[in-house]
Amino acid sequence: ETGVTQSPTHLIKTRGQQVTLRCSSQSGHNTVSWYQQALGQGPQFIFQYYREEENGRGNFPPRFSGLQFPNYSSELNVNALELDDSALYLCASSLANRGNQETQYFGPGTRLLVL
Amino acid sequence: AQKVTQAQTEISVVEKEDVTLDCVYETRDTTYYLFWYKQPPSGELVFLIRRNSFDEQNEISGRYSWNFQKSTSSFNFTITASQVVDSAVYFCALSVNTNAGKSTFGDGTTLTVKP
């Protein structure tokens, strides 16, 4: 158990819809990262939030956006869903200490299917 | 840009055999972290080890051992006396600037241990 939770566990949407995925970080962790894992591939970095501000972004379009809240929870929003957005979405929390983030702890993920 | 290559897509062994999972990485940064994660069928990534680029000492933890060689940009993972419970997908990952939350992952190696 990493203390990181995600909801929902599974989700089915249709193309063009919008979706919000939620993550609750480990208590005290000021940083959250989101990853997309397509079937048979490794996780790909979407973006990171540190103290409620975006702190880096991977190669994902602007329709992928996020929020981080003071209570260690965060959201990943995806607009205008496409079939290729079907994947496992993982969040990971970490503690930034003097600029170092040595270890991240993953949640169980949300499996999104876009039809 | 960073890259992680796990050339072995699938490995199958019989229980009690030793098995080595290969990982080769590319980065121009001199300060980086290397990681191994285990992903069981449930989907949650389980952290196994972090290695700092300045520390080339090999590490052993029970049946697990890791061989880090900067000269060949490799960070290989060996399981001794494998067990059925070791069956999972294993990912090698790289992060630069001491930020574990912005990791680049390989595509994983699926390990099947047969009784």
PDB file of C-alpha atoms in Angstrom:
ATOM      1  CA  GLU A   1       0.000   0.000   0.000  1.00  0.00           C
ATOM      2  CA  THR A   2       1.472   3.316  -1.093  1.00  0.00           C
ATOM      3  CA  GLY A   3      -1.192   5.559   0.432  1.00  0.00           C
ATOM      4  CA  VAL A   4      -2.011   6.940  -3.004  1.00  0.00           C
ATOM      5  CA  THR A   5      -5.582   6.403  -4.187  1.00  0.00           C
ATOM      6  CA  GLN A   6      -7.290   7.060  -7.502  1.00  0.00           C
ATOM      7  CA  SER A   7     -10.909   7.212  -8.630  1.00  0.00           C
ATOM      8  CA  PRO A   8     -12.679   5.877 -10.458  1.00  0.00           C
ATOM      9  CA  THR A   9     -11.006   2.540 -11.078  1.00  0.00           C
ATOM     10  CA  HIS A  10     -12.629   2.096 -14.479  1.00  0.00           C
ATOM     11  CA  LEU A  11     -14.373   4.492 -16.831  1.00  0.00           C
ATOM     12  CA  ILE A  12     -16.010   4.255 -20.257  1.00  0.00           C
ATOM     13  CA  LYS A  13     -16.518   7.390 -22.332  1.00  0.00           C
ATOM     14  CA  THR A  14     -17.352   8.154 -25.930  1.00  0.00           C
ATOM     15  CA  ARG A  15     -15.251  10.128 -28.360  1.00  0.00           C
ATOM     16  CA  GLY A  16     -15.570  13.883 -27.905  1.00  0.00           C
ATOM     17  CA  GLN A  17     -16.591  13.736 -24.273  1.00  0.00           C
ATOM     18  CA  GLN A  18     -14.664  15.170 -21.352  1.00  0.00           C
ATOM     19  CA  VAL A  19     -13.349  13.236 -18.351  1.00  0.00           C
ATOM     20  CA  THR A  20     -11.977  14.049 -14.901  1.00  0.00           C
ATOM     21  CA  LEU A  21      -9.772  11.602 -13.049  1.00  0.00           C
ATOM     22  CA  ARG A  22      -8.928  12.050  -9.391  1.00  0.00           C
ATOM     23  CA  CYS A  23      -5.942  11.246  -7.232  1.00  0.00           C
ATOM     24  CA  SER A  24      -5.327  11.520  -3.519  1.00  0.00           C
ATOM     25  CA  SER A  25      -1.646  11.799  -2.718  1.00  0.00           C
ATOM     26  CA  GLN A  26       0.229  10.391   0.212  1.00  0.00           C
ATOM     27  CA  SER A  27      -0.140  12.736   3.163  1.00  0.00           C
ATOM     28  CA  GLY A  28       2.478  15.474   3.185  1.00  0.00           C
ATOM     29  CA  HIS A  29       3.546  14.974  -0.421  1.00  0.00           C
ATOM     30  CA  ASN A  30       3.687  18.315  -2.206  1.00  0.00           C
ATOM     31  CA  THR A  31       4.182  16.972  -5.721  1.00  0.00           C
ATOM     32  CA  VAL A  32       2.016  14.870  -8.003  1.00  0.00           C
ATOM     33  CA  SER A  33       2.818  13.499 -11.420  1.00  0.00           C
ATOM     34  CA  TRP A  34       0.435  11.985 -13.965  1.00  0.00           C
ATOM     35  CA  TYR A  35       1.300   9.294 -16.474  1.00  0.00           C
ATOM     36  CA  GLN A  36      -0.519   7.640 -19.352  1.00  0.00           C
ATOM     37  CA  GLN A  37       0.152   3.956 -19.929  1.00  0.00           C
ATOM     38  CA  ALA A  38      -1.124   2.508 -23.176  1.00  0.00           C
ATOM     39  CA  LEU A  39      -1.551  -1.244 -23.444  1.00  0.00           C
ATOM     40  CA  GLY A  40       1.795  -3.015 -23.723  1.00  0.00           C
ATOM     41  CA  GLN A  41       3.838   0.135 -23.165  1.00  0.00           C
ATOM     42  CA  GLY A  42       5.556   1.894 -20.334  1.00  0.00           C
ATOM     43  CA  PRO A  43       4.033   4.902 -18.585  1.00  0.00           C
ATOM     44  CA  GLN A  44       4.478   8.225 -20.356  1.00  0.00           C
ATOM     45  CA  PHE A  45       4.858  11.440 -18.364  1.00  0.00           C
ATOM     46  CA  ILE A  46       1.949  13.833 -18.870  1.00  0.00           C
ATOM     47  CA  PHE A  47       2.702  16.608 -16.364  1.00  0.00           C
ATOM     48  CA  GLN A  48       3.707  17.350 -12.812  1.00  0.00           C
ATOM     49  CA  TYR A  49       2.248  19.706 -10.227  1.00  0.00           C
ATOM     50  CA  TYR A  50       4.254  21.133  -7.354  1.00  0.00           C
ATOM     51  CA  ARG A  51       2.506  23.201  -4.697  1.00  0.00           C
ATOM     52  CA  GLU A  52      -0.504  23.668  -6.982  1.00  0.00           C
ATOM     53  CA  GLU A  53       1.490  24.959  -9.963  1.00  0.00           C
ATOM     54  CA  GLU A  54       2.361  23.034 -13.117  1.00  0.00           C
ATOM     55  CA  ASN A  55       6.026  22.027 -12.945  1.00  0.00           C
ATOM     56  CA  GLY A  56       6.806  20.482 -16.278  1.00  0.00           C
ATOM     57  CA  ARG A  57       4.879  18.812 -19.035  1.00  0.00           C
ATOM     58  CA  GLY A  58       5.480  15.921 -21.366  1.00  0.00           C
ATOM     59  CA  ASN A  59       4.523  15.666 -25.015  1.00  0.00           C
ATOM     60  CA  PHE A  60       0.761  15.920 -24.525  1.00  0.00           C
ATOM     61  CA  PRO A  61      -1.660  18.439 -26.103  1.00  0.00           C
ATOM     62  CA  PRO A  62      -3.349  21.222 -24.104  1.00  0.00           C
ATOM     63  CA  ARG A  63      -6.602  19.272 -23.903  1.00  0.00           C
ATOM     64  CA  PHE A  64      -4.834  17.398 -21.102  1.00  0.00           C
ATOM     65  CA  SER A  65      -4.939  19.670 -18.073  1.00  0.00           C
ATOM     66  CA  GLY A  66      -4.639  19.312 -14.339  1.00  0.00           C
ATOM     67  CA  LEU A  67      -5.209  20.786 -10.942  1.00  0.00           C
ATOM     68  CA  GLN A  68      -3.623  20.225  -7.573  1.00  0.00           C
ATOM     69  CA  PHE A  69      -5.358  21.194  -4.346  1.00  0.00           C
ATOM     70  CA  PRO A  70      -3.997  22.093  -0.893  1.00  0.00           C
ATOM     71  CA  ASN A  71      -5.450  18.907   0.621  1.00  0.00           C
ATOM     72  CA  TYR A  72      -3.023  16.679  -1.373  1.00  0.00           C
ATOM     73  CA  SER A  73      -5.657  15.773  -3.967  1.00  0.00           C
ATOM     74  CA  SER A  74      -5.354  16.408  -7.681  1.00  0.00           C
ATOM     75  CA  GLU A  75      -7.244  16.037 -10.937  1.00  0.00           C
ATOM     76  CA  LEU A  76      -6.443  15.161 -14.509  1.00  0.00           C
ATOM     77  CA  ASN A  77      -8.903  16.551 -17.060  1.00  0.00           C
ATOM     78  CA  VAL A  78      -9.038  15.446 -20.662  1.00  0.00           C
ATOM     79  CA  ASN A  79     -11.237  17.309 -23.133  1.00  0.00           C
ATOM     80  CA  ALA A  80     -12.438  16.168 -26.549  1.00  0.00           C
ATOM     81  CA  LEU A  81     -11.597  12.541 -25.913  1.00  0.00           C
ATOM     82  CA  GLU A  82     -10.057  10.539 -28.733  1.00  0.00           C
ATOM     83  CA  LEU A  83      -9.923   6.779 -29.191  1.00  0.00           C
ATOM     84  CA  ASP A  84      -6.160   6.835 -28.558  1.00  0.00           C
ATOM     85  CA  ASP A  85      -6.769   8.266 -25.089  1.00  0.00           C
ATOM     86  CA  SER A  86      -7.816   4.770 -23.994  1.00  0.00           C
ATOM     87  CA  ALA A  87      -5.186   3.802 -21.442  1.00  0.00           C
ATOM     88  CA  LEU A  88      -4.337   3.306 -17.793  1.00  0.00           C
ATOM     89  CA  TYR A  89      -3.812   6.671 -16.109  1.00  0.00           C
ATOM     90  CA  LEU A  90      -1.474   6.640 -13.151  1.00  0.00           C
ATOM     91  CA  CYS A  91      -0.784   9.313 -10.620  1.00  0.00           C
ATOM     92  CA  ALA A  92       2.283   9.328  -8.425  1.00  0.00           C
ATOM     93  CA  SER A  93       3.026  11.480  -5.420  1.00  0.00           C
ATOM     94  CA  SER A  94       6.380  12.532  -4.086  1.00  0.00           C
ATOM     95  CA  LEU A  95       7.926  14.907  -1.614  1.00  0.00           C
ATOM     96  CA  ALA A  96      10.179  17.628  -2.984  1.00  0.00           C
ATOM     97  CA  ASN A  97      12.919  18.331  -0.485  1.00  0.00           C
ATOM     98  CA  ARG A  98      15.395  21.075  -1.416  1.00  0.00           C
ATOM     99  CA  GLY A  99      14.636  20.448  -5.067  1.00  0.00           C
ATOM    100  CA  ASN A 100      15.132  16.712  -4.836  1.00  0.00           C
ATOM    101  CA  GLN A 101      12.344  14.248  -5.404  1.00  0.00           C
ATOM    102  CA  GLU A 102      13.941  10.940  -4.741  1.00  0.00           C
ATOM    103  CA  THR A 103      11.037   8.555  -4.943  1.00  0.00           C
ATOM    104  CA  GLN A 104       7.500   8.611  -6.272  1.00  0.00           C
ATOM    105  CA  TYR A 105       4.668   6.411  -5.090  1.00  0.00           C
ATOM    106  CA  PHE A 106       2.048   5.274  -7.549  1.00  0.00           C
ATOM    107  CA  GLY A 107      -1.663   4.822  -7.183  1.00  0.00           C
ATOM    108  CA  PRO A 108      -3.522   1.834  -8.658  1.00  0.00           C
ATOM    109  CA  GLY A 109      -4.584   3.762 -11.749  1.00  0.00           C
ATOM    110  CA  THR A 110      -7.779   4.511 -13.629  1.00  0.00           C
ATOM    111  CA  ARG A 111      -8.510   2.463 -16.732  1.00  0.00           C
ATOM    112  CA  LEU A 112     -10.167   4.677 -19.324  1.00  0.00           C
ATOM    113  CA  LEU A 113     -11.845   3.245 -22.399  1.00  0.00           C
ATOM    114  CA  VAL A 114     -12.949   5.625 -25.137  1.00  0.00           C
ATOM    115  CA  LEU A 115     -15.486   4.244 -27.599  1.00  0.00           C
TER     116      LEU A 115
ATOM    117  CA  ALA B   1      16.126  13.785 -24.512  1.00  0.00           C
ATOM    118  CA  GLN B   2      16.179  10.654 -22.436  1.00  0.00           C
ATOM    119  CA  LYS B   3      15.539   7.113 -23.555  1.00  0.00           C
ATOM    120  CA  VAL B   4      15.224   3.754 -21.798  1.00  0.00           C
ATOM    121  CA  THR B   5      15.406   0.490 -23.703  1.00  0.00           C
ATOM    122  CA  GLN B   6      14.311  -2.862 -22.345  1.00  0.00           C
ATOM    123  CA  ALA B   7      15.108  -5.166 -25.225  1.00  0.00           C
ATOM    124  CA  GLN B   8      13.521  -8.243 -23.657  1.00  0.00           C
ATOM    125  CA  THR B   9       9.790  -8.041 -24.216  1.00  0.00           C
ATOM    126  CA  GLU B  10       8.950 -11.349 -22.542  1.00  0.00           C
ATOM    127  CA  ILE B  11      10.918 -13.832 -20.482  1.00  0.00           C
ATOM    128  CA  SER B  12       9.706 -17.191 -19.242  1.00  0.00           C
ATOM    129  CA  VAL B  13      11.571 -19.239 -16.642  1.00  0.00           C
ATOM    130  CA  VAL B  14      10.889 -22.180 -14.395  1.00  0.00           C
ATOM    131  CA  GLU B  15      10.709 -21.613 -10.674  1.00  0.00           C
ATOM    132  CA  LYS B  16      14.101 -21.477  -8.900  1.00  0.00           C
ATOM    133  CA  GLU B  17      15.942 -20.378 -12.029  1.00  0.00           C
ATOM    134  CA  ASP B  18      17.896 -17.124 -11.954  1.00  0.00           C
ATOM    135  CA  VAL B  19      16.823 -14.448 -14.414  1.00  0.00           C
ATOM    136  CA  THR B  20      18.328 -11.124 -15.481  1.00  0.00           C
ATOM    137  CA  LEU B  21      16.310  -8.255 -16.897  1.00  0.00           C
ATOM    138  CA  ASP B  22      18.284  -5.839 -19.042  1.00  0.00           C
ATOM    139  CA  CYS B  23      17.978  -2.068 -19.107  1.00  0.00           C
ATOM    140  CA  VAL B  24      19.957   0.365 -21.259  1.00  0.00           C
ATOM    141  CA  TYR B  25      19.505   4.105 -20.926  1.00  0.00           C
ATOM    142  CA  GLU B  26      20.486   7.265 -22.787  1.00  0.00           C
ATOM    143  CA  THR B  27      20.895  10.729 -21.330  1.00  0.00           C
ATOM    144  CA  ARG B  28      23.254  13.669 -21.697  1.00  0.00           C
ATOM    145  CA  ASP B  29      22.737  14.694 -18.091  1.00  0.00           C
ATOM    146  CA  THR B  30      25.392  13.798 -15.569  1.00  0.00           C
ATOM    147  CA  THR B  31      22.994  13.759 -12.630  1.00  0.00           C
ATOM    148  CA  TYR B  32      20.150  11.312 -12.859  1.00  0.00           C
ATOM    149  CA  TYR B  33      18.254   8.586 -11.079  1.00  0.00           C
ATOM    150  CA  LEU B  34      17.591   5.082 -12.303  1.00  0.00           C
ATOM    151  CA  PHE B  35      14.668   3.025 -11.043  1.00  0.00           C
ATOM    152  CA  TRP B  36      13.121  -0.386 -11.280  1.00  0.00           C
ATOM    153  CA  TYR B  37       9.397  -0.911 -10.729  1.00  0.00           C
ATOM    154  CA  LYS B  38       7.246  -4.025 -10.637  1.00  0.00           C
ATOM    155  CA  GLN B  39       3.723  -3.961 -12.065  1.00  0.00           C
ATOM    156  CA  PRO B  40       1.550  -6.921 -11.102  1.00  0.00           C
ATOM    157  CA  PRO B  41      -1.729  -7.584 -12.954  1.00  0.00           C
ATOM    158  CA  SER B  42      -3.552  -5.220 -10.589  1.00  0.00           C
ATOM    159  CA  GLY B  43      -1.763  -2.350 -12.335  1.00  0.00           C
ATOM    160  CA  GLU B  44      -0.130  -0.493  -9.454  1.00  0.00           C
ATOM    161  CA  LEU B  45       3.564   0.224  -9.988  1.00  0.00           C
ATOM    162  CA  VAL B  46       5.625  -0.971  -7.044  1.00  0.00           C
ATOM    163  CA  PHE B  47       8.914   0.803  -6.414  1.00  0.00           C
ATOM    164  CA  LEU B  48      11.856  -1.605  -6.118  1.00  0.00           C
ATOM    165  CA  ILE B  49      15.029   0.471  -6.185  1.00  0.00           C
ATOM    166  CA  ARG B  50      16.515   3.874  -6.939  1.00  0.00           C
ATOM    167  CA  ARG B  51      20.134   4.362  -7.927  1.00  0.00           C
ATOM    168  CA  ASN B  52      21.862   7.759  -8.105  1.00  0.00           C
ATOM    169  CA  SER B  53      24.157   8.339 -11.076  1.00  0.00           C
ATOM    170  CA  PHE B  54      27.074   9.013  -8.738  1.00  0.00           C
ATOM    171  CA  ASP B  55      26.727   5.706  -6.952  1.00  0.00           C
ATOM    172  CA  GLU B  56      27.845   2.757  -9.039  1.00  0.00           C
ATOM    173  CA  GLN B  57      27.848   0.272  -6.227  1.00  0.00           C
ATOM    174  CA  ASN B  58      25.823  -2.790  -6.933  1.00  0.00           C
ATOM    175  CA  GLU B  59      23.020  -3.577  -4.538  1.00  0.00           C
ATOM    176  CA  ILE B  60      21.498  -6.747  -3.196  1.00  0.00           C
ATOM    177  CA  SER B  61      18.161  -7.016  -1.448  1.00  0.00           C
ATOM    178  CA  GLY B  62      17.190 -10.559  -0.638  1.00  0.00           C
ATOM    179  CA  ARG B  63      16.768 -12.419  -3.925  1.00  0.00           C
ATOM    180  CA  TYR B  64      17.038  -9.183  -5.913  1.00  0.00           C
ATOM    181  CA  SER B  65      20.268  -7.612  -7.115  1.00  0.00           C
ATOM    182  CA  TRP B  66      21.095  -4.734  -9.408  1.00  0.00           C
ATOM    183  CA  ASN B  67      24.169  -4.116 -11.545  1.00  0.00           C
ATOM    184  CA  PHE B  68      24.762  -0.473 -12.524  1.00  0.00           C
ATOM    185  CA  GLN B  69      27.474   0.174 -15.122  1.00  0.00           C
ATOM    186  CA  LYS B  70      27.865   3.755 -16.351  1.00  0.00           C
ATOM    187  CA  SER B  71      30.452   2.667 -18.929  1.00  0.00           C
ATOM    188  CA  THR B  72      27.778   0.731 -20.813  1.00  0.00           C
ATOM    189  CA  SER B  73      24.784   2.818 -19.642  1.00  0.00           C
ATOM    190  CA  SER B  74      23.145  -0.248 -18.226  1.00  0.00           C
ATOM    191  CA  PHE B  75      21.207  -0.973 -15.068  1.00  0.00           C
ATOM    192  CA  ASN B  76      20.375  -4.663 -15.022  1.00  0.00           C
ATOM    193  CA  PHE B  77      18.167  -6.469 -12.536  1.00  0.00           C
ATOM    194  CA  THR B  78      18.678 -10.074 -11.447  1.00  0.00           C
ATOM    195  CA  ILE B  79      16.228 -12.248  -9.554  1.00  0.00           C
ATOM    196  CA  THR B  80      17.851 -15.251  -7.925  1.00  0.00           C
ATOM    197  CA  ALA B  81      15.859 -18.439  -7.348  1.00  0.00           C
ATOM    198  CA  SER B  82      12.760 -17.011  -9.010  1.00  0.00           C
ATOM    199  CA  GLN B  83       9.322 -17.698  -7.598  1.00  0.00           C
ATOM    200  CA  VAL B  84       5.856 -17.733  -9.145  1.00  0.00           C
ATOM    201  CA  VAL B  85       5.031 -14.530  -7.231  1.00  0.00           C
ATOM    202  CA  ASP B  86       7.771 -12.759  -9.200  1.00  0.00           C
ATOM    203  CA  SER B  87       5.592 -12.989 -12.318  1.00  0.00           C
ATOM    204  CA  ALA B  88       4.840  -9.404 -13.368  1.00  0.00           C
ATOM    205  CA  VAL B  89       5.852  -6.680 -15.765  1.00  0.00           C
ATOM    206  CA  TYR B  90       9.078  -4.969 -14.742  1.00  0.00           C
ATOM    207  CA  PHE B  91       9.915  -1.432 -15.782  1.00  0.00           C
ATOM    208  CA  CYS B  92      13.200   0.397 -15.781  1.00  0.00           C
ATOM    209  CA  ALA B  93      12.974   4.193 -15.585  1.00  0.00           C
ATOM    210  CA  LEU B  94      15.257   7.223 -15.731  1.00  0.00           C
ATOM    211  CA  SER B  95      14.796  10.707 -14.299  1.00  0.00           C
ATOM    212  CA  VAL B  96      17.129  13.684 -14.563  1.00  0.00           C
ATOM    213  CA  ASN B  97      17.700  16.674 -12.315  1.00  0.00           C
ATOM    214  CA  THR B  98      16.875  14.616  -9.250  1.00  0.00           C
ATOM    215  CA  ASN B  99      13.161  14.751 -10.040  1.00  0.00           C
ATOM    216  CA  ALA B 100      11.763  11.264  -9.774  1.00  0.00           C
ATOM    217  CA  GLY B 101       8.357  12.544 -10.774  1.00  0.00           C
ATOM    218  CA  LYS B 102       9.415  13.219 -14.360  1.00  0.00           C
ATOM    219  CA  SER B 103      10.589   9.767 -15.270  1.00  0.00           C
ATOM    220  CA  THR B 104      11.096   8.218 -18.667  1.00  0.00           C
ATOM    221  CA  PHE B 105      10.114   4.562 -18.693  1.00  0.00           C
ATOM    222  CA  GLY B 106      11.087   1.649 -20.845  1.00  0.00           C
ATOM    223  CA  ASP B 107       8.357  -0.486 -22.356  1.00  0.00           C
ATOM    224  CA  GLY B 108       8.782  -3.184 -19.748  1.00  0.00           C
ATOM    225  CA  THR B 109       9.697  -6.843 -19.615  1.00  0.00           C
ATOM    226  CA  THR B 110       6.981  -9.360 -18.868  1.00  0.00           C
ATOM    227  CA  LEU B 111       8.380 -12.063 -16.627  1.00  0.00           C
ATOM    228  CA  THR B 112       6.523 -15.345 -16.281  1.00  0.00           C
ATOM    229  CA  VAL B 113       7.749 -17.800 -13.682  1.00  0.00           C
ATOM    230  CA  LYS B 114       6.276 -21.269 -14.114  1.00  0.00           C
ATOM    231  CA  PRO B 115       5.971 -23.738 -11.249  1.00  0.00           C
TER     232      PRO B 115
END
